[in-house]
mmCIF file of C-alpha atoms in Angstrom:
data_model
loop_
_atom_site.group_PDB
_atom_site.id
_atom_site.type_symbol
_atom_site.label_atom_id
_atom_site.label_comp_id
_atom_site.label_asym_id
_atom_site.label_seq_id
_atom_site.Cartn_x
_atom_site.Cartn_y
_atom_site.Cartn_z
ATOM 1 C CA MET A 1049 -11.655 -3.499 4.212
ATOM 2 C CA ALA A 1050 -15.279 -2.558 4.066
ATOM 3 C CA VAL A 1051 -17.097 -2.156 0.750
ATOM 4 C CA SER A 1052 -20.107 0.053 0.610
ATOM 5 C CA ARG A 1053 -23.455 -1.179 -0.829
ATOM 6 C CA LEU A 1054 -23.174 1.480 -3.543
ATOM 7 C CA THR A 1055 -19.829 0.105 -4.763
ATOM 8 C CA VAL A 1056 -21.214 -3.443 -4.975
ATOM 9 C CA GLN A 1057 -24.151 -2.269 -7.013
ATOM 10 C CA ARG A 1058 -21.820 -0.458 -9.447
ATOM 11 C CA LEU A 1059 -19.622 -3.544 -9.872
ATOM 12 C CA SER A 1060 -22.658 -5.732 -10.609
ATOM 13 C CA ILE A 1061 -23.869 -3.407 -13.326
ATOM 14 C CA LEU A 1062 -20.436 -3.390 -14.961
ATOM 15 C CA ILE A 1063 -20.196 -7.219 -14.971
ATOM 16 C CA ILE A 1064 -23.656 -7.572 -16.551
ATOM 17 C CA ALA A 1065 -22.761 -5.094 -19.277
ATOM 18 C CA LEU A 1066 -19.558 -6.917 -20.121
ATOM 19 C CA VAL A 1067 -21.397 -10.266 -20.374
ATOM 20 C CA GLY A 1068 -24.037 -8.632 -22.653
ATOM 21 C CA LEU A 1069 -21.349 -7.523 -25.043
ATOM 22 C CA VAL A 1070 -19.258 -10.683 -25.179
ATOM 23 C CA LEU A 1071 -21.987 -13.313 -25.614
ATOM 24 C CA PRO A 1072 -23.679 -11.810 -28.741
ATOM 25 C CA ALA A 1073 -20.276 -11.307 -30.423
ATOM 26 C CA ALA A 1074 -19.391 -14.976 -29.917
ATOM 27 C CA ALA A 1075 -22.741 -16.046 -31.208
ATOM 28 C CA LEU A 1076 -22.359 -13.799 -34.297
ATOM 29 C CA ALA A 1077 -18.943 -15.250 -35.005
ATOM 30 C CA VAL A 1078 -20.317 -18.777 -34.994
ATOM 31 C CA VAL A 1079 -23.163 -17.840 -37.372
ATOM 32 C CA VAL A 1080 -20.834 -16.040 -39.842
ATOM 33 C CA ASN A 1081 -18.253 -18.855 -39.848
ATOM 34 C CA ARG A 1082 -20.968 -21.455 -40.578
ATOM 35 C CA GLY A 1083 -22.015 -19.525 -43.727
ATOM 36 C CA LEU A 1084 -18.544 -19.181 -45.337
ATOM 37 C CA PRO A 1085 -17.309 -21.609 -48.093
ATOM 38 C CA PRO A 1086 -14.592 -24.123 -47.010
ATOM 39 C CA ALA A 1087 -12.038 -22.556 -49.452
ATOM 40 C CA LEU A 1088 -11.941 -19.418 -47.297
ATOM 41 C CA LEU A 1089 -11.582 -21.426 -44.072
ATOM 42 C CA GLU A 1090 -8.688 -23.584 -45.325
ATOM 43 C CA ASP A 1091 -6.126 -23.606 -48.114
ATOM 44 C CA ALA A 1092 -8.001 -25.896 -50.609
ATOM 45 C CA GLU A 1093 -7.017 -26.650 -54.260
ATOM 46 C CA PRO A 1094 -9.451 -25.365 -57.093
ATOM 47 C CA THR A 1095 -11.672 -28.079 -58.485
ATOM 48 C CA PRO A 1096 -11.155 -28.891 -62.174
ATOM 49 C CA ILE A 1097 -14.279 -28.398 -64.319
ATOM 50 C CA LEU A 1098 -14.463 -30.624 -67.349
ATOM 51 C CA ALA A 1099 -16.707 -30.433 -70.484
ATOM 52 C CA THR A 1100 -17.147 -32.676 -73.515
ATOM 53 C CA PRO A 1101 -17.111 -30.816 -76.871
ATOM 54 C CA VAL A 1102 -20.338 -30.954 -78.912
ATOM 55 C CA ASP A 1103 -20.886 -30.537 -82.647
ATOM 56 C CA GLY A 1104 -21.394 -27.049 -83.944
ATOM 57 C CA THR A 1105 -21.989 -25.865 -87.557
ATOM 58 C CA VAL A 1106 -20.476 -22.847 -89.230
ATOM 59 C CA THR A 1107 -21.752 -21.613 -92.629
ATOM 60 C CA GLU A 1108 -19.663 -18.474 -93.021
ATOM 61 C CA THR A 1109 -22.206 -16.481 -94.962
ATOM 62 C CA GLN A 1110 -21.470 -12.873 -95.860
ATOM 63 C CA PRO A 1111 -22.741 -10.269 -98.309
ATOM 64 C CA ALA A 1112 -20.622 -9.939 -101.366
ATOM 65 C CA ALA A 1113 -20.452 -8.318 -104.782
ATOM 66 C CA MET A 1114 -19.552 -9.813 -108.137
ATOM 67 C CA HIS A 1115 -17.559 -7.426 -110.357
ATOM 68 C CA LEU A 1116 -17.877 -8.073 -114.111
ATOM 69 C CA SER A 1117 -15.440 -7.291 -116.938
ATOM 70 C CA TRP A 1118 -16.641 -7.113 -120.533
ATOM 71 C CA ILE A 1119 -15.188 -6.608 -124.037
ATOM 72 C CA THR A 1120 -17.234 -4.961 -126.748
ATOM 73 C CA GLY A 1121 -18.874 -7.307 -129.252
ATOM 74 C CA ARG A 1122 -17.417 -8.054 -132.666
ATOM 75 C CA ASN A 1123 -18.894 -6.407 -135.731
ATOM 76 C CA VAL A 1124 -19.634 -8.435 -138.840
ATOM 77 C CA PHE A 1125 -18.859 -6.633 -142.128
ATOM 78 C CA SER A 1126 -20.239 -7.054 -145.565
ATOM 79 C CA GLY A 1127 -18.131 -8.700 -148.227
ATOM 80 C CA GLY A 1128 -20.012 -6.976 -150.996
ATOM 81 C CA GLY A 1129 -22.681 -8.260 -153.327
ATOM 82 C CA GLU A 1130 -24.900 -5.234 -152.992
ATOM 83 C CA GLY A 1131 -28.572 -5.419 -153.767
ATOM 84 C CA VAL A 1132 -32.036 -5.386 -152.269
ATOM 85 C CA VAL A 1133 -32.493 -7.561 -149.194
ATOM 86 C CA ASP A 1134 -35.150 -10.171 -149.959
ATOM 87 C CA GLY A 1135 -35.325 -11.790 -146.505
ATOM 88 C CA SER A 1136 -33.707 -12.003 -143.119
ATOM 89 C CA SER A 1137 -33.322 -14.974 -140.793
ATOM 90 C CA ILE A 1138 -31.563 -13.222 -137.884
ATOM 91 C CA ASN A 1139 -32.793 -10.940 -135.162
ATOM 92 C CA ALA A 1140 -31.136 -9.299 -132.165
ATOM 93 C CA GLY A 1141 -30.470 -11.963 -129.522
ATOM 94 C CA ALA A 1142 -29.715 -14.712 -132.017
ATOM 95 C CA SER A 1143 -26.560 -16.847 -131.765
ATOM 96 C CA LEU A 1144 -24.747 -17.320 -135.061
ATOM 97 C CA SER A 1145 -22.905 -20.523 -135.828
ATOM 98 C CA ASN A 1146 -21.145 -21.725 -138.968
ATOM 99 C CA GLY A 1147 -23.385 -22.054 -142.028
ATOM 100 C CA MET A 1148 -26.463 -20.334 -140.595
ATOM 101 C CA LEU A 1149 -28.423 -18.303 -143.110
ATOM 102 C CA VAL A 1150 -28.380 -14.611 -142.176
ATOM 103 C CA ALA A 1151 -30.211 -13.047 -145.110
ATOM 104 C CA THR A 1152 -30.921 -13.296 -148.874
ATOM 105 C CA VAL A 1153 -29.893 -10.589 -151.316
ATOM 106 C CA ARG A 1154 -31.383 -10.798 -154.833
ATOM 107 C CA GLY A 1155 -32.078 -14.446 -154.076
ATOM 108 C CA GLU A 1156 -28.467 -15.231 -153.054
ATOM 109 C CA PRO A 1157 -27.704 -16.373 -149.482
ATOM 110 C CA ARG A 1158 -25.543 -14.566 -146.968
ATOM 111 C CA MET A 1159 -24.301 -17.184 -144.540
ATOM 112 C CA ALA A 1160 -22.314 -17.083 -141.265
ATOM 113 C CA PHE A 1161 -18.683 -18.199 -141.701
ATOM 114 C CA VAL A 1162 -16.792 -19.372 -138.589
ATOM 115 C CA ALA A 1163 -13.077 -19.554 -139.473
ATOM 116 C CA GLU A 1164 -9.636 -18.248 -138.618
ATOM 117 C CA ALA A 1165 -9.832 -15.661 -141.374
ATOM 118 C CA PRO A 1166 -12.297 -14.431 -144.013
ATOM 119 C CA LEU A 1167 -12.388 -15.307 -147.654
ATOM 120 C CA PHE A 1168 -10.999 -12.359 -149.555
ATOM 121 C CA ARG A 1169 -11.253 -13.529 -153.234
ATOM 122 C CA PRO A 1170 -13.336 -15.700 -155.550
ATOM 123 C CA LEU A 1171 -12.103 -19.312 -155.749
ATOM 124 C CA ALA A 1172 -12.218 -21.747 -158.635
ATOM 125 C CA ILE A 1173 -10.326 -24.776 -159.919
ATOM 126 C CA GLY A 1174 -6.590 -24.224 -159.980
ATOM 127 C CA ASP A 1175 -6.474 -21.594 -157.206
ATOM 128 C CA GLU A 1176 -4.185 -22.287 -154.289
ATOM 129 C CA GLY A 1177 -3.414 -20.726 -150.904
ATOM 130 C CA PRO A 1178 -4.528 -20.820 -147.205
ATOM 131 C CA ASP A 1179 -8.011 -19.575 -148.088
ATOM 132 C CA VAL A 1180 -8.511 -22.779 -150.093
ATOM 133 C CA ARG A 1181 -8.288 -24.804 -146.905
ATOM 134 C CA LEU A 1182 -10.843 -22.544 -145.234
ATOM 135 C CA LEU A 1183 -13.313 -23.023 -148.075
ATOM 136 C CA ALA A 1184 -12.733 -26.742 -148.050
ATOM 137 C CA GLU A 1185 -13.563 -26.835 -144.326
ATOM 138 C CA PHE A 1186 -16.767 -24.845 -144.896
ATOM 139 C CA LEU A 1187 -17.951 -26.970 -147.793
ATOM 140 C CA GLU A 1188 -17.216 -30.128 -145.761
ATOM 141 C CA SER A 1189 -19.224 -28.774 -142.787
ATOM 142 C CA GLN A 1190 -22.207 -28.123 -145.079
ATOM 143 C CA GLY A 1191 -22.012 -31.655 -146.567
ATOM 144 C CA PHE A 1192 -20.799 -30.689 -150.049
ATOM 145 C CA LEU A 1193 -17.260 -32.104 -149.717
ATOM 146 C CA GLU A 1194 -15.941 -35.320 -148.225
ATOM 147 C CA ARG A 1195 -13.032 -35.138 -145.840
ATOM 148 C CA GLU A 1196 -9.713 -35.508 -147.633
ATOM 149 C CA ALA A 1197 -6.586 -37.196 -146.305
ATOM 150 C CA ALA A 1198 -4.716 -33.913 -146.042
ATOM 151 C CA ASP A 1199 -5.605 -30.212 -146.054
ATOM 152 C CA PRO A 1200 -6.073 -29.175 -149.675
ATOM 153 C CA ALA A 1201 -3.684 -26.541 -150.947
ATOM 154 C CA VAL A 1202 -5.198 -26.346 -154.414
ATOM 155 C CA VAL A 1203 -8.808 -26.301 -155.667
ATOM 156 C CA GLY A 1204 -8.877 -29.641 -157.392
ATOM 157 C CA ARG A 1205 -11.601 -31.461 -159.259
ATOM 158 C CA SER A 1206 -13.398 -32.697 -156.104
ATOM 159 C CA MET A 1207 -13.568 -29.226 -154.564
ATOM 160 C CA SER A 1208 -14.641 -27.752 -157.875
ATOM 161 C CA ASP A 1209 -17.503 -30.260 -157.971
ATOM 162 C CA ALA A 1210 -18.390 -29.277 -154.381
ATOM 163 C CA ILE A 1211 -18.488 -25.583 -155.405
ATOM 164 C CA ALA A 1212 -20.766 -26.422 -158.267
ATOM 165 C CA ALA A 1213 -23.104 -28.440 -155.963
ATOM 166 C CA PHE A 1214 -23.179 -25.558 -153.403
ATOM 167 C CA ASN A 1215 -24.061 -22.972 -156.086
ATOM 168 C CA MET A 1216 -26.713 -25.146 -157.591
ATOM 169 C CA SER A 1217 -28.393 -25.805 -154.227
ATOM 170 C CA HIS A 1218 -28.738 -22.018 -153.684
ATOM 171 C CA GLY A 1219 -29.726 -21.048 -157.258
ATOM 172 C CA ILE A 1220 -26.383 -19.331 -157.991
ATOM 173 C CA GLU A 1221 -25.046 -19.299 -161.508
ATOM 174 C CA ARG A 1222 -21.438 -18.213 -161.200
ATOM 175 C CA VAL A 1223 -18.513 -19.474 -163.311
ATOM 176 C CA ARG A 1224 -14.989 -18.471 -164.082
ATOM 177 C CA ARG A 1225 -13.889 -17.795 -167.608
ATOM 178 C CA ASN A 1226 -10.429 -17.534 -169.090
ATOM 179 C CA SER A 1227 -9.127 -14.643 -171.104
ATOM 180 C CA ARG A 1228 -10.882 -15.954 -174.216
ATOM 181 C CA GLY A 1229 -14.211 -16.093 -172.486
ATOM 182 C CA ARG A 1230 -14.191 -19.823 -172.163
ATOM 183 C CA VAL A 1231 -15.684 -21.369 -168.977
ATOM 184 C CA ILE A 1232 -13.060 -22.902 -166.735
ATOM 185 C CA GLY A 1233 -15.405 -24.047 -163.972
ATOM 186 C CA PRO A 1234 -17.762 -23.044 -161.172
ATOM 187 C CA GLU A 1235 -16.596 -20.144 -158.945
ATOM 188 C CA PHE A 1236 -17.302 -19.543 -155.245
ATOM 189 C CA GLY A 1237 -17.952 -15.876 -154.407
ATOM 190 C CA PRO A 1238 -16.600 -14.514 -151.063
ATOM 191 C CA SER A 1239 -19.631 -12.192 -150.619
ATOM 192 C CA LEU A 1240 -21.763 -15.301 -149.901
ATOM 193 C CA LEU A 1241 -20.025 -15.777 -146.539
ATOM 194 C CA LEU A 1242 -20.118 -13.336 -143.585
ATOM 195 C CA TRP A 1243 -17.001 -13.941 -141.467
ATOM 196 C CA ILE A 1244 -17.963 -13.781 -137.789
ATOM 197 C CA GLY A 1245 -14.600 -14.864 -136.349
ATOM 198 C CA PRO A 1246 -13.214 -18.107 -134.956
ATOM 199 C CA ASP A 1247 -16.250 -18.990 -132.851
ATOM 200 C CA THR A 1248 -20.036 -18.361 -132.552
ATOM 201 C CA LEU A 1249 -21.422 -14.858 -132.240
ATOM 202 C CA ALA A 1250 -24.301 -13.480 -130.129
ATOM 203 C CA VAL A 1251 -26.094 -10.797 -132.132
ATOM 204 C CA ALA A 1252 -26.886 -7.511 -130.401
ATOM 205 C CA SER A 1253 -28.329 -5.608 -133.401
ATOM 206 C CA VAL A 1254 -28.869 -5.911 -137.137
ATOM 207 C CA SER A 1255 -27.755 -3.127 -139.497
ATOM 208 C CA TYR A 1256 -30.034 -3.933 -142.470
ATOM 209 C CA GLU A 1257 -33.713 -4.412 -143.129
ATOM 210 C CA VAL A 1258 -35.832 -6.335 -145.550
ATOM 211 C CA GLY A 1259 -36.609 -4.229 -148.638
ATOM 212 C CA GLY A 1260 -33.532 -2.027 -148.032
ATOM 213 C CA MET A 1261 -30.137 -2.183 -149.612
ATOM 214 C CA TRP A 1262 -27.541 -4.664 -148.468
ATOM 215 C CA PRO A 1263 -24.580 -2.859 -146.845
ATOM 216 C CA GLY A 1264 -21.629 -2.255 -149.085
ATOM 217 C CA VAL A 1265 -18.127 -3.731 -148.709
ATOM 218 C CA GLY A 1266 -16.589 -3.003 -145.339
ATOM 219 C CA GLN A 1267 -19.919 -1.750 -143.840
ATOM 220 C CA ALA A 1268 -21.355 -3.358 -140.681
ATOM 221 C CA VAL A 1269 -24.047 -5.925 -141.202
ATOM 222 C CA LEU A 1270 -24.371 -7.227 -137.599
ATOM 223 C CA VAL A 1271 -23.211 -5.977 -134.230
ATOM 224 C CA GLY A 1272 -22.113 -8.565 -131.771
ATOM 225 C CA ALA A 1273 -23.131 -8.604 -128.131
ATOM 226 C CA PRO A 1274 -20.529 -7.677 -125.502
ATOM 227 C CA ASN A 1275 -18.657 -10.686 -124.124
ATOM 228 C CA LEU A 1276 -18.143 -11.272 -120.423
ATOM 229 C CA VAL A 1277 -14.474 -12.113 -119.974
ATOM 230 C CA SER A 1278 -14.152 -12.334 -116.189
ATOM 231 C CA ALA A 1279 -16.127 -12.106 -112.970
ATOM 232 C CA HIS A 1280 -14.656 -11.702 -109.491
ATOM 233 C CA VAL A 1281 -16.433 -11.839 -106.109
ATOM 234 C CA VAL A 1282 -15.318 -9.719 -103.158
ATOM 235 C CA PRO A 1283 -16.951 -9.286 -99.704
ATOM 236 C CA LEU A 1284 -18.934 -6.127 -99.012
ATOM 237 C CA MET A 1285 -17.623 -6.029 -95.419
ATOM 238 C CA ALA A 1286 -14.213 -4.313 -94.872
ATOM 239 C CA ASN A 1287 -11.195 -6.392 -93.852
ATOM 240 C CA GLU A 1288 -12.832 -9.641 -94.914
ATOM 241 C CA ALA A 1289 -11.651 -12.245 -97.462
ATOM 242 C CA LEU A 1290 -13.169 -15.179 -99.150
ATOM 243 C CA GLY A 1291 -11.785 -18.687 -98.867
ATOM 244 C CA THR A 1292 -8.910 -17.814 -96.529
ATOM 245 C CA SER A 1293 -10.104 -19.074 -93.089
ATOM 246 C CA LEU A 1294 -9.516 -22.766 -93.635
ATOM 247 C CA ASP A 1295 -8.956 -22.921 -97.446
ATOM 248 C CA GLU A 1296 -12.570 -23.918 -98.032
ATOM 249 C CA ARG A 1297 -14.457 -23.422 -101.276
ATOM 250 C CA TYR A 1298 -17.200 -20.819 -101.526
ATOM 251 C CA ARG A 1299 -20.197 -20.333 -103.770
ATOM 252 C CA PHE A 1300 -21.662 -17.026 -104.829
ATOM 253 C CA TRP A 1301 -25.463 -16.954 -104.659
ATOM 254 C CA LEU A 1302 -26.958 -14.601 -107.201
ATOM 255 C CA ASN A 1303 -30.431 -15.384 -105.993
ATOM 256 C CA ASP A 1304 -32.196 -18.081 -103.951
ATOM 257 C CA SER A 1305 -31.862 -20.659 -106.792
ATOM 258 C CA THR A 1306 -28.682 -19.707 -108.682
ATOM 259 C CA SER A 1307 -25.134 -19.979 -107.420
ATOM 260 C CA PHE A 1308 -21.634 -20.289 -108.879
ATOM 261 C CA ALA A 1309 -18.479 -21.948 -107.624
ATOM 262 C CA LEU A 1310 -15.632 -19.626 -106.681
ATOM 263 C CA ALA A 1311 -11.901 -20.123 -107.124
ATOM 264 C CA GLN A 1312 -9.690 -19.450 -104.007
ATOM 265 C CA ASP A 1313 -9.161 -15.846 -105.209
ATOM 266 C CA GLY A 1314 -12.931 -15.281 -105.552
ATOM 267 C CA GLY A 1315 -12.987 -15.643 -109.306
ATOM 268 C CA ILE A 1316 -15.943 -17.228 -111.161
ATOM 269 C CA GLU A 1317 -14.942 -20.457 -112.934
ATOM 270 C CA ALA A 1318 -14.475 -19.856 -116.647
ATOM 271 C CA ALA A 1319 -17.057 -22.541 -117.479
ATOM 272 C CA ASP A 1320 -19.756 -20.572 -115.697
ATOM 273 C CA LEU A 1321 -19.116 -17.188 -117.402
ATOM 274 C CA ARG A 1322 -21.637 -17.817 -120.188
ATOM 275 C CA GLU A 1323 -24.332 -18.657 -117.667
ATOM 276 C CA VAL A 1324 -23.562 -15.509 -115.731
ATOM 277 C CA GLU A 1325 -23.658 -13.522 -118.954
ATOM 278 C CA ALA A 1326 -27.143 -14.897 -119.697
ATOM 279 C CA LEU A 1327 -28.478 -13.819 -116.280
ATOM 280 C CA VAL A 1328 -27.310 -10.188 -116.173
ATOM 281 C CA ALA A 1329 -27.881 -7.276 -118.431
ATOM 282 C CA PRO A 1330 -25.030 -6.580 -120.923
ATOM 283 C CA LEU A 1331 -22.241 -4.373 -119.596
ATOM 284 C CA THR A 1332 -23.445 -4.655 -115.992
ATOM 285 C CA GLU A 1333 -20.458 -3.847 -113.775
ATOM 286 C CA THR A 1334 -21.527 -5.104 -110.321
ATOM 287 C CA VAL A 1335 -24.082 -7.550 -109.025
ATOM 288 C CA GLU A 1336 -24.647 -8.053 -105.268
ATOM 289 C CA GLY A 1337 -25.390 -11.433 -103.658
ATOM 290 C CA ILE A 1338 -24.254 -13.803 -100.915
ATOM 291 C CA ALA A 1339 -20.982 -15.650 -100.553
ATOM 292 C CA ARG A 1340 -21.417 -18.927 -98.617
ATOM 293 C CA LEU A 1341 -19.256 -21.951 -97.908
ATOM 294 C CA ALA A 1342 -20.027 -24.664 -100.412
ATOM 295 C CA ASN A 1343 -20.084 -27.253 -97.646
ATOM 296 C CA PRO A 1344 -20.822 -25.960 -94.131
ATOM 297 C CA ARG A 1345 -18.275 -27.282 -91.639
ATOM 298 C CA VAL A 1346 -19.202 -29.357 -88.621
ATOM 299 C CA LEU A 1347 -16.797 -28.255 -85.864
ATOM 300 C CA GLN A 1348 -16.522 -28.620 -82.071
ATOM 301 C CA LYS A 1349 -18.196 -26.295 -79.642
ATOM 302 C CA ILE A 1350 -16.670 -25.686 -76.172
ATOM 303 C CA PRO A 1351 -16.925 -23.048 -73.432
ATOM 304 C CA THR A 1352 -14.887 -20.016 -74.307
ATOM 305 C CA SER A 1353 -12.962 -20.134 -70.946
ATOM 306 C CA ALA A 1354 -11.389 -23.421 -72.016
ATOM 307 C CA VAL A 1355 -9.464 -21.771 -74.795
ATOM 308 C CA VAL A 1356 -5.898 -20.702 -74.022
ATOM 309 C CA LEU A 1357 -4.057 -18.217 -76.249
ATOM 310 C CA THR A 1358 -0.326 -17.806 -76.108
ATOM 311 C CA GLY A 1359 1.169 -15.520 -78.765
ATOM 312 C CA GLU A 1360 0.065 -16.994 -82.080
ATOM 313 C CA SER A 1361 -0.678 -20.420 -80.616
ATOM 314 C CA THR A 1362 -4.135 -21.520 -79.457
ATOM 315 C CA CYS A 1363 -4.810 -24.687 -77.413
ATOM 316 C CA VAL A 1364 -7.046 -26.422 -74.907
ATOM 317 C CA PHE A 1365 -6.147 -28.819 -72.152
ATOM 318 C CA SER A 1366 -7.747 -32.286 -71.920
ATOM 319 C CA ALA A 1367 -7.854 -34.580 -68.906
ATOM 320 C CA ILE A 1368 -5.553 -37.649 -69.218
ATOM 321 C CA GLU A 1369 -7.592 -40.767 -68.493
ATOM 322 C CA GLY A 1370 -6.403 -42.560 -65.344
ATOM 323 C CA HIS A 1371 -4.154 -39.683 -64.330
ATOM 324 C CA ASP A 1372 -4.503 -36.370 -62.559
ATOM 325 C CA GLY A 1373 -2.701 -34.400 -65.242
ATOM 326 C CA PHE A 1374 -3.808 -32.654 -68.475
ATOM 327 C CA ARG A 1375 -2.383 -32.728 -72.031
ATOM 328 C CA GLN A 1376 -2.305 -29.875 -74.481
ATOM 329 C CA ILE A 1377 -4.245 -30.035 -77.777
ATOM 330 C CA ALA A 1378 -3.622 -27.425 -80.526
ATOM 331 C CA VAL A 1379 -6.852 -25.918 -81.967
ATOM 332 C CA GLN A 1380 -7.948 -23.171 -84.330
ATOM 333 C CA VAL A 1381 -10.743 -20.821 -83.342
ATOM 334 C CA VAL A 1382 -13.370 -20.349 -86.056
ATOM 335 C CA ASP A 1383 -16.046 -18.416 -84.275
ATOM 336 C CA SER A 1384 -16.922 -17.278 -80.736
ATOM 337 C CA SER A 1385 -20.003 -15.736 -79.191
ATOM 338 C CA PHE A 1386 -22.133 -15.811 -76.023
ATOM 339 C CA GLY A 1387 -19.558 -17.789 -74.009
ATOM 340 C CA GLU A 1388 -19.153 -20.555 -76.569
ATOM 341 C CA THR A 1389 -16.391 -21.064 -79.146
ATOM 342 C CA LEU A 1390 -16.284 -23.121 -82.310
ATOM 343 C CA ILE A 1391 -12.909 -24.699 -82.844
ATOM 344 C CA GLN A 1392 -11.199 -27.008 -85.281
ATOM 345 C CA GLY A 1393 -8.951 -29.617 -83.684
ATOM 346 C CA ASP A 1394 -8.671 -33.156 -82.556
ATOM 347 C CA VAL A 1395 -10.891 -32.790 -79.460
ATOM 348 C CA GLU A 1396 -13.869 -35.010 -80.279
ATOM 349 C CA GLY A 1397 -14.635 -37.259 -77.270
ATOM 350 C CA GLU A 1398 -12.111 -35.414 -75.018
ATOM 351 C CA HIS A 1399 -12.798 -34.017 -71.605
ATOM 352 C CA VAL A 1400 -11.702 -30.413 -71.922
ATOM 353 C CA LEU A 1401 -10.654 -28.353 -68.908
ATOM 354 C CA VAL A 1402 -13.066 -25.431 -68.632
ATOM 355 C CA ASN A 1403 -11.152 -23.457 -65.981
ATOM 356 C CA PRO A 1404 -7.451 -23.828 -66.846
ATOM 357 C CA SER A 1405 -6.537 -20.366 -65.430
ATOM 358 C CA GLN A 1406 -7.664 -21.548 -61.944
ATOM 359 C CA VAL A 1407 -6.402 -25.161 -62.019
ATOM 360 C CA LEU A 1408 -3.086 -24.823 -63.880
ATOM 361 C CA ASP A 1409 -0.157 -22.745 -62.837
ATOM 362 C CA GLY A 1410 0.123 -20.121 -65.590
ATOM 363 C CA PRO A 1411 -1.314 -22.187 -68.446
ATOM 364 C CA GLY A 1412 0.208 -21.568 -71.830
ATOM 365 C CA CYS A 1413 0.357 -23.149 -75.299
ATOM 366 C CA SER A 1414 3.757 -24.611 -76.317
ATOM 367 C CA SER A 1415 4.604 -24.356 -79.937
#
């Protein structure tokens, strides 16, 4: 069969065109295949990535407020003995203790009396009752009476002598007489002592002045300062709590140099209340500051991807030395940010698996 020249030319052009299409495609396939990672060319296992935990510190500092509770101060009332005030030894801000001189009225002292109850009557030899014991304790504290073997129930000769010595030392001439006017012995007047209660008293204000009249019976002589009875610290941030993360102890920093230990519920220790009271204005209700862990914790820092969470359980997986497997270690997350997580757990020196979701088949924490 004869083939024309035109047919041969057309066949040649078609063959050249097919070759031009096939060769570049083959070359392109080689180039693409050479640039692909092996994992896409074959069914390879993921490579475990291990990391050694490093030390990390957490201070757990947060803004907080200290709420203060006060009771009003005690008033000190006059026991009588009216007259012109000759002198005063007490000003606002003073702290009264047993036996301190408060003022003088017509030359007679008015002294602070710390006791369970006030003296309510004059006492002289032969008197008996619970107030006798109170007077005996006062005279003993002032050095006028030696300690006796038992609490006196009756003003005896030794206490009568102590009353006489006390009166003489203060220029007081006071005696008791019987119905016939005969002197029985020296007498102690209750107006000499200002009962301030069972403990010391901080004075907020004074109700008398030198040259003026001494307040009458039952009238206030001194006004006590308010007493701080409790102080409790709470975080300023919502949904936060103090001392609950790992049962650590916190301190409340009132300023850069003053801090107070906190109980687990955020309360200020009772021993520190007087110091707090001295640093804040009376009746202040709230003071802001900083709550900070007393001892910052040194924990372990690992990549966040290494942490596995299953329900309420948290764990990491560590390589078993000499084996291909991994063991589970329970941990507690304390803080996490920027791809790093602070944990508490027995992971120091371990080789933690960074990519458990790729290496392990459905990793989870067993309880």
